[in-house]
Amino acid sequence: QVQLVESGGGLVQPGDSLRLSCGASGRIISSYFMGWFRQAPGKEREFVAAISWSTSTAIYADSLKGRFTISRDNAKNTGYLQMSSLKPEDTAVYYCATDRIVRPTNPLEYRYWGQGTQVTVSS
């Protein structure tokens, strides 16, 4: 079993930066991906970014490239999502997930999810 805990969310102003953390415990397989997804009120869960635990391979949603950076620290079993130039439309609950998957952008392929952390971008 794998457990994930997100942290780092909060209320920020447009243009601010924020770094989310995802601490993982349990059996982490080197071939697993870590993914970040977000869900705004009334909207479906959408892909943000994903990275392999074993390589530098990273995937981003096209609309977020250049503003968001995904990374991981394998020694700490922790993943990160660095968010810059935040916009009101980035407001959502952000979730991290992990699993051995074929398509990292597909939330249906992840078995293990954190509880989510709220990010609110507002002036």
GROMACS .gro file of N, CA and C in nm:
model
  369
    1GLN      N    1   0.083  -0.118   0.000
    1GLN     CA    2   0.000   0.000   0.000
    1GLN      C    3   0.088   0.125   0.000
    2VAL      N    4   0.037   0.227  -0.065
    2VAL     CA    5   0.107   0.354  -0.075
    2VAL      C    6   0.015   0.462  -0.020
    3GLN      N    7   0.073   0.550   0.060
    3GLN     CA    8  -0.001   0.664   0.112
    3GLN      C    9   0.068   0.792   0.068
    4LEU      N   10  -0.012   0.891   0.030
    4LEU     CA   11   0.037   1.019  -0.016
    4LEU      C   12  -0.027   1.130   0.063
    5VAL      N   13   0.052   1.231   0.095
    5VAL     CA   14   0.002   1.347   0.168
    5VAL      C   15   0.052   1.473   0.101
    6GLU      N   16  -0.041   1.554   0.052
    6GLU     CA   17  -0.006   1.682  -0.008
    6GLU      C   18   0.001   1.791   0.099
    7SER      N   19   0.084   1.889   0.073
    7SER     CA   20   0.093   2.005   0.160
    7SER      C   21   0.143   2.124   0.079
    8GLY      N   22   0.128   2.242   0.135
    8GLY     CA   23   0.181   2.362   0.072
    8GLY      C   24   0.078   2.452   0.008
    9GLY      N   25  -0.046   2.410   0.005
    9GLY     CA   26  -0.149   2.493  -0.054
    9GLY      C   27  -0.183   2.611   0.036
   10GLY      N   28  -0.261   2.702  -0.019
   10GLY     CA   29  -0.299   2.819   0.057
   10GLY      C   30  -0.360   2.926  -0.031
   11LEU      N   31  -0.376   3.042   0.027
   11LEU     CA   32  -0.432   3.157  -0.043
   11LEU      C   33  -0.319   3.249  -0.086
   12VAL      N   34  -0.313   3.276  -0.216
   12VAL     CA   35  -0.210   3.364  -0.271
   12VAL      C   36  -0.273   3.462  -0.368
   13GLN      N   37  -0.197   3.564  -0.402
   13GLN     CA   38  -0.244   3.664  -0.498
   13GLN      C   39  -0.197   3.630  -0.638
   14PRO      N   40  -0.267   3.680  -0.739
   14PRO     CA   41  -0.221   3.658  -0.877
   14PRO      C   42  -0.077   3.702  -0.895
   15GLY      N   43   0.000   3.620  -0.966
   15GLY     CA   44   0.140   3.648  -0.988
   15GLY      C   45   0.233   3.585  -0.887
   16ASP      N   46   0.180   3.538  -0.777
   16ASP     CA   47   0.261   3.476  -0.673
   16ASP      C   48   0.308   3.337  -0.715
   17SER      N   49   0.399   3.284  -0.637
   17SER     CA   50   0.449   3.148  -0.656
   17SER      C   51   0.416   3.064  -0.534
   18LEU      N   52   0.410   2.935  -0.556
   18LEU     CA   53   0.377   2.841  -0.450
   18LEU      C   54   0.438   2.706  -0.484
   19ARG      N   55   0.487   2.637  -0.383
   19ARG     CA   56   0.539   2.503  -0.405
   19ARG      C   57   0.460   2.403  -0.323
   20LEU      N   58   0.404   2.306  -0.391
   20LEU     CA   59   0.333   2.199  -0.327
   20LEU      C   60   0.426   2.079  -0.307
   21SER      N   61   0.404   2.007  -0.199
   21SER     CA   62   0.481   1.888  -0.170
   21SER      C   63   0.390   1.768  -0.161
   22CYS      N   64   0.443   1.655  -0.196
   22CYS     CA   65   0.370   1.529  -0.189
   22CYS      C   66   0.461   1.425  -0.124
   23GLY      N   67   0.436   1.397   0.001
   23GLY     CA   68   0.513   1.298   0.072
   23GLY      C   69   0.453   1.160   0.054
   24ALA      N   70   0.535   1.065   0.020
   24ALA     CA   71   0.489   0.929  -0.007
   24ALA      C   72   0.546   0.833   0.095
   25SER      N   73   0.466   0.736   0.132
   25SER     CA   74   0.510   0.630   0.221
   25SER      C   75   0.456   0.498   0.170
   26GLY      N   76   0.519   0.391   0.211
   26GLY     CA   77   0.479   0.260   0.164
   26GLY      C   78   0.571   0.210   0.055
   27ARG      N   79   0.520   0.121  -0.022
   27ARG     CA   80   0.601   0.057  -0.124
   27ARG      C   81   0.599   0.138  -0.253
   28ILE      N   82   0.707   0.211  -0.275
   28ILE     CA   83   0.723   0.290  -0.397
   28ILE      C   84   0.812   0.212  -0.493
   29ILE      N   85   0.760   0.184  -0.607
   29ILE     CA   86   0.833   0.112  -0.709
   29ILE      C   87   0.902   0.212  -0.800
   30SER      N   88   1.026   0.182  -0.837
   30SER     CA   89   1.105   0.275  -0.916
   30SER      C   90   1.041   0.307  -1.051
   31SER      N   91   0.962   0.215  -1.102
   31SER     CA   92   0.898   0.237  -1.230
   31SER      C   93   0.770   0.321  -1.221
   32TYR      N   94   0.730   0.357  -1.101
   32TYR     CA   95   0.609   0.439  -1.083
   32TYR      C   96   0.628   0.579  -1.136
   33PHE      N   97   0.519   0.638  -1.178
   33PHE     CA   98   0.511   0.781  -1.205
   33PHE      C   99   0.445   0.851  -1.087
   34MET      N  100   0.480   0.977  -1.070
   34MET     CA  101   0.407   1.064  -0.980
   34MET      C  102   0.337   1.168  -1.065
   35GLY      N  103   0.209   1.185  -1.042
   35GLY     CA  104   0.132   1.281  -1.118
   35GLY      C  105   0.067   1.383  -1.028
   36TRP      N  106   0.048   1.502  -1.082
   36TRP     CA  107  -0.029   1.607  -1.018
   36TRP      C  108  -0.153   1.634  -1.101
   37PHE      N  109  -0.266   1.640  -1.035
   37PHE     CA  110  -0.392   1.672  -1.097
   37PHE      C  111  -0.461   1.780  -1.015
   38ARG      N  112  -0.555   1.847  -1.076
   38ARG     CA  113  -0.630   1.948  -1.003
   38ARG      C  114  -0.777   1.942  -1.042
   39GLN      N  115  -0.859   1.987  -0.949
   39GLN     CA  116  -1.002   1.987  -0.973
   39GLN      C  117  -1.063   2.114  -0.915
   40ALA      N  118  -1.120   2.193  -1.002
   40ALA     CA  119  -1.187   2.315  -0.962
   40ALA      C  120  -1.335   2.285  -0.941
   41PRO      N  121  -1.404   2.368  -0.863
   41PRO     CA  122  -1.547   2.345  -0.840
   41PRO      C  123  -1.625   2.337  -0.970
   42GLY      N  124  -1.705   2.232  -0.982
   42GLY     CA  125  -1.788   2.215  -1.099
   42GLY      C  126  -1.716   2.165  -1.222
   43LYS      N  127  -1.589   2.133  -1.211
   43LYS     CA  128  -1.512   2.087  -1.325
   43LYS      C  129  -1.454   1.948  -1.299
   44GLU      N  130  -1.419   1.882  -1.406
   44GLU     CA  131  -1.359   1.751  -1.395
   44GLU      C  132  -1.213   1.762  -1.353
   45ARG      N  133  -1.163   1.654  -1.296
   45ARG     CA  134  -1.023   1.650  -1.260
   45ARG      C  135  -0.937   1.655  -1.385
   46GLU      N  136  -0.836   1.742  -1.385
   46GLU     CA  137  -0.753   1.758  -1.502
   46GLU      C  138  -0.606   1.736  -1.470
   47PHE      N  139  -0.536   1.691  -1.571
   47PHE     CA  140  -0.394   1.663  -1.559
   47PHE      C  141  -0.314   1.791  -1.551
   48VAL      N  142  -0.215   1.791  -1.463
   48VAL     CA  143  -0.125   1.905  -1.448
   48VAL      C  144   0.015   1.870  -1.495
   49ALA      N  145   0.075   1.769  -1.433
   49ALA     CA  146   0.211   1.729  -1.465
   49ALA      C  147   0.237   1.591  -1.410
   50ALA      N  148   0.338   1.525  -1.463
   50ALA     CA  149   0.378   1.394  -1.413
   50ALA      C  150   0.527   1.375  -1.435
   51ILE      N  151   0.587   1.294  -1.351
   51ILE     CA  152   0.730   1.267  -1.362
   51ILE      C  153   0.756   1.124  -1.318
   52SER      N  154   0.853   1.062  -1.382
   52SER     CA  155   0.895   0.929  -1.342
   52SER      C  156   0.982   0.936  -1.217
   53TRP      N  157   0.962   0.842  -1.126
   53TRP     CA  158   1.046   0.838  -1.006
   53TRP      C  159   1.190   0.799  -1.039
   54SER      N  160   1.210   0.732  -1.149
   54SER     CA  161   1.342   0.678  -1.181
   54SER      C  162   1.418   0.755  -1.287
   55THR      N  163   1.352   0.842  -1.361
   55THR     CA  164   1.416   0.919  -1.466
   55THR      C  165   1.377   1.066  -1.454
   56SER      N  166   1.431   1.147  -1.544
   56SER     CA  167   1.398   1.289  -1.548
   56SER      C  168   1.280   1.317  -1.640
   57THR      N  169   1.221   1.214  -1.693
   57THR     CA  170   1.109   1.231  -1.784
   57THR      C  171   0.994   1.303  -1.715
   58ALA      N  172   0.954   1.415  -1.771
   58ALA     CA  173   0.845   1.493  -1.716
   58ALA      C  174   0.747   1.530  -1.825
   59ILE      N  175   0.622   1.534  -1.790
   59ILE     CA  176   0.514   1.567  -1.882
   59ILE      C  177   0.430   1.678  -1.821
   60TYR      N  178   0.391   1.774  -1.902
   60TYR     CA  179   0.311   1.886  -1.855
   60TYR      C  180   0.188   1.906  -1.942
   61ALA      N  181   0.083   1.954  -1.880
   61ALA     CA  182  -0.029   2.002  -1.958
   61ALA      C  183   0.018   2.120  -2.042
   62ASP      N  184  -0.024   2.123  -2.168
   62ASP     CA  185   0.024   2.227  -2.259
   62ASP      C  186  -0.001   2.367  -2.205
   63SER      N  187  -0.114   2.388  -2.143
   63SER     CA  188  -0.149   2.521  -2.095
   63SER      C  189  -0.066   2.567  -1.977
   64LEU      N  190   0.006   2.476  -1.914
   64LEU     CA  191   0.082   2.508  -1.794
   64LEU      C  192   0.233   2.511  -1.815
   65LYS      N  193   0.277   2.473  -1.933
   65LYS     CA  194   0.419   2.474  -1.961
   65LYS      C  195   0.477   2.614  -1.944
   66GLY      N  196   0.591   2.620  -1.877
   66GLY     CA  197   0.657   2.747  -1.853
   66GLY      C  198   0.623   2.810  -1.721
   67ARG      N  199   0.513   2.770  -1.660
   67ARG     CA  200   0.473   2.824  -1.530
   67ARG      C  201   0.487   2.722  -1.418
   68PHE      N  202   0.464   2.596  -1.449
   68PHE     CA  203   0.470   2.490  -1.347
   68PHE      C  204   0.590   2.401  -1.373
   69THR      N  205   0.655   2.358  -1.266
   69THR     CA  206   0.768   2.267  -1.275
   69THR      C  207   0.750   2.153  -1.176
   70ILE      N  208   0.760   2.032  -1.225
   70ILE     CA  209   0.748   1.915  -1.140
   70ILE      C  210   0.887   1.860  -1.110
   71SER      N  211   0.906   1.810  -0.990
   71SER     CA  212   1.033   1.752  -0.952
   71SER      C  213   1.009   1.649  -0.843
   72ARG      N  214   1.115   1.576  -0.811
   72ARG     CA  215   1.102   1.477  -0.704
   72ARG      C  216   1.237   1.455  -0.636
   73ASP      N  217   1.231   1.415  -0.511
   73ASP     CA  218   1.348   1.381  -0.432
   73ASP      C  219   1.328   1.238  -0.386
   74ASN      N  220   1.391   1.146  -0.456
   74ASN     CA  221   1.369   1.005  -0.428
   74ASN      C  222   1.415   0.965  -0.287
   75ALA      N  223   1.521   1.028  -0.239
   75ALA     CA  224   1.572   0.996  -0.106
   75ALA      C  225   1.470   1.028   0.002
   76LYS      N  226   1.386   1.127  -0.023
   76LYS     CA  227   1.284   1.167   0.073
   76LYS      C  228   1.146   1.114   0.037
   77ASN      N  229   1.137   1.042  -0.073
   77ASN     CA  230   1.007   0.995  -0.122
   77ASN      C  231   0.907   1.110  -0.131
   78THR      N  232   0.954   1.219  -0.186
   78THR     CA  233   0.873   1.339  -0.193
   78THR      C  234   0.873   1.398  -0.333
   79GLY      N  235   0.757   1.434  -0.379
   79GLY     CA  236   0.742   1.503  -0.506
   79GLY      C  237   0.703   1.647  -0.483
   80TYR      N  238   0.729   1.730  -0.582
   80TYR     CA  239   0.702   1.873  -0.570
   80TYR      C  240   0.638   1.925  -0.697
   81LEU      N  241   0.560   2.028  -0.678
   81LEU     CA  242   0.506   2.103  -0.790
   81LEU      C  243   0.530   2.250  -0.762
   82GLN      N  244   0.622   2.310  -0.836
   82GLN     CA  245   0.652   2.451  -0.823
   82GLN      C  246   0.562   2.528  -0.919
   83MET      N  247   0.484   2.619  -0.865
   83MET     CA  248   0.390   2.695  -0.945
   83MET      C  249   0.429   2.842  -0.941
   84SER      N  250   0.438   2.902  -1.058
   84SER     CA  251   0.477   3.041  -1.070
   84SER      C  252   0.372   3.118  -1.150
   85SER      N  253   0.375   3.249  -1.135
   85SER     CA  254   0.282   3.336  -1.209
   85SER      C  255   0.139   3.286  -1.199
   86LEU      N  256   0.098   3.259  -1.079
   86LEU     CA  257  -0.033   3.199  -1.057
   86LEU      C  258  -0.145   3.292  -1.101
   87LYS      N  259  -0.248   3.231  -1.154
   87LYS     CA  260  -0.364   3.301  -1.205
   87LYS      C  261  -0.489   3.255  -1.131
   88PRO      N  262  -0.592   3.337  -1.129
   88PRO     CA  263  -0.716   3.294  -1.063
   88PRO      C  264  -0.768   3.161  -1.115
   89GLU      N  265  -0.750   3.133  -1.242
   89GLU     CA  266  -0.798   3.008  -1.298
   89GLU      C  267  -0.719   2.887  -1.251
   90ASP      N  268  -0.609   2.909  -1.180
   90ASP     CA  269  -0.535   2.799  -1.119
   90ASP      C  270  -0.598   2.753  -0.988
   91THR      N  271  -0.696   2.825  -0.941
   91THR     CA  272  -0.763   2.788  -0.817
   91THR      C  273  -0.828   2.651  -0.830
   92ALA      N  274  -0.792   2.562  -0.739
   92ALA     CA  275  -0.842   2.425  -0.744
   92ALA      C  276  -0.788   2.349  -0.624
   93VAL      N  277  -0.841   2.231  -0.605
   93VAL     CA  278  -0.780   2.135  -0.515
   93VAL      C  279  -0.677   2.057  -0.596
   94TYR      N  280  -0.555   2.054  -0.547
   94TYR     CA  281  -0.448   1.985  -0.616
   94TYR      C  282  -0.420   1.851  -0.549
   95TYR      N  283  -0.414   1.748  -0.631
   95TYR     CA  284  -0.391   1.613  -0.583
   95TYR      C  285  -0.263   1.557  -0.643
   96CYS      N  286  -0.191   1.480  -0.564
   96CYS     CA  287  -0.083   1.401  -0.619
   96CYS      C  288  -0.127   1.255  -0.622
   97ALA      N  289  -0.068   1.183  -0.713
   97ALA     CA  290  -0.102   1.043  -0.731
   97ALA      C  291   0.021   0.968  -0.779
   98THR      N  292   0.021   0.838  -0.757
   98THR     CA  293   0.133   0.758  -0.803
   98THR      C  294   0.086   0.617  -0.836
   99ASP      N  295   0.152   0.557  -0.930
   99ASP     CA  296   0.123   0.419  -0.969
   99ASP      C  297   0.215   0.383  -1.085
  100ARG      N  298   0.218   0.256  -1.114
  100ARG     CA  299   0.284   0.211  -1.235
  100ARG      C  300   0.181   0.219  -1.346
  101ILE      N  301   0.201   0.310  -1.436
  101ILE     CA  302   0.100   0.340  -1.536
  101ILE      C  303   0.163   0.349  -1.674
  102VAL      N  304   0.077   0.340  -1.772
  102VAL     CA  305   0.119   0.352  -1.911
  102VAL      C  306   0.100   0.494  -1.962
  103ARG      N  307  -0.012   0.554  -1.924
  103ARG     CA  308  -0.045   0.689  -1.968
  103ARG      C  309  -0.051   0.781  -1.847
  104PRO      N  310   0.056   0.852  -1.817
  104PRO     CA  311   0.062   0.935  -1.696
  104PRO      C  312  -0.040   1.047  -1.691
  105THR      N  313  -0.097   1.085  -1.804
  105THR     CA  314  -0.194   1.193  -1.805
  105THR      C  315  -0.336   1.148  -1.773
  106ASN      N  316  -0.356   1.019  -1.762
  106ASN     CA  317  -0.489   0.964  -1.741
  106ASN      C  318  -0.513   0.934  -1.593
  107PRO      N  319  -0.599   1.009  -1.526
  107PRO     CA  320  -0.620   0.986  -1.383
  107PRO      C  321  -0.677   0.849  -1.350
  108LEU      N  322  -0.744   0.787  -1.445
  108LEU     CA  323  -0.804   0.657  -1.421
  108LEU      C  324  -0.700   0.547  -1.403
  109GLU      N  325  -0.577   0.572  -1.440
  109GLU     CA  326  -0.473   0.471  -1.430
  109GLU      C  327  -0.396   0.478  -1.297
  110TYR      N  328  -0.430   0.571  -1.211
  110TYR     CA  329  -0.365   0.582  -1.080
  110TYR      C  330  -0.451   0.519  -0.971
  111ARG      N  331  -0.389   0.436  -0.890
  111ARG     CA  332  -0.459   0.375  -0.777
  111ARG      C  333  -0.441   0.453  -0.647
  112TYR      N  334  -0.330   0.522  -0.633
  112TYR     CA  335  -0.295   0.584  -0.506
  112TYR      C  336  -0.302   0.735  -0.517
  113TRP      N  337  -0.381   0.794  -0.429
  113TRP     CA  338  -0.406   0.938  -0.430
  113TRP      C  339  -0.392   0.999  -0.292
  114GLY      N  340  -0.347   1.123  -0.288
  114GLY     CA  341  -0.348   1.198  -0.166
  114GLY      C  342  -0.484   1.260  -0.142
  115GLN      N  343  -0.498   1.329  -0.030
  115GLN     CA  344  -0.626   1.387   0.007
  115GLN      C  345  -0.653   1.521  -0.060
  116GLY      N  346  -0.550   1.579  -0.119
  116GLY     CA  347  -0.564   1.706  -0.187
  116GLY      C  348  -0.528   1.824  -0.099
  117THR      N  349  -0.483   1.930  -0.161
  117THR     CA  350  -0.454   2.055  -0.091
  117THR      C  351  -0.511   2.171  -0.172
  118GLN      N  352  -0.577   2.261  -0.103
  118GLN     CA  353  -0.647   2.370  -0.170
  118GLN      C  354  -0.551   2.482  -0.206
  119VAL      N  355  -0.557   2.525  -0.331
  119VAL     CA  356  -0.484   2.641  -0.378
  119VAL      C  357  -0.585   2.744  -0.426
  120THR      N  358  -0.582   2.860  -0.367
  120THR     CA  359  -0.673   2.966  -0.404
  120THR      C  360  -0.593   3.088  -0.447
  121VAL      N  361  -0.618   3.135  -0.568
  121VAL     CA  362  -0.548   3.250  -0.622
  121VAL      C  363  -0.651   3.362  -0.638
  122SER      N  364  -0.640   3.462  -0.555
  122SER     CA  365  -0.739   3.568  -0.553
  122SER      C  366  -0.679   3.694  -0.494
  123SER      N  367  -0.725   3.807  -0.542
  123SER     CA  368  -0.684   3.935  -0.486
  123SER      C  369  -0.789   3.991  -0.392
   0.00000   0.00000   0.00000
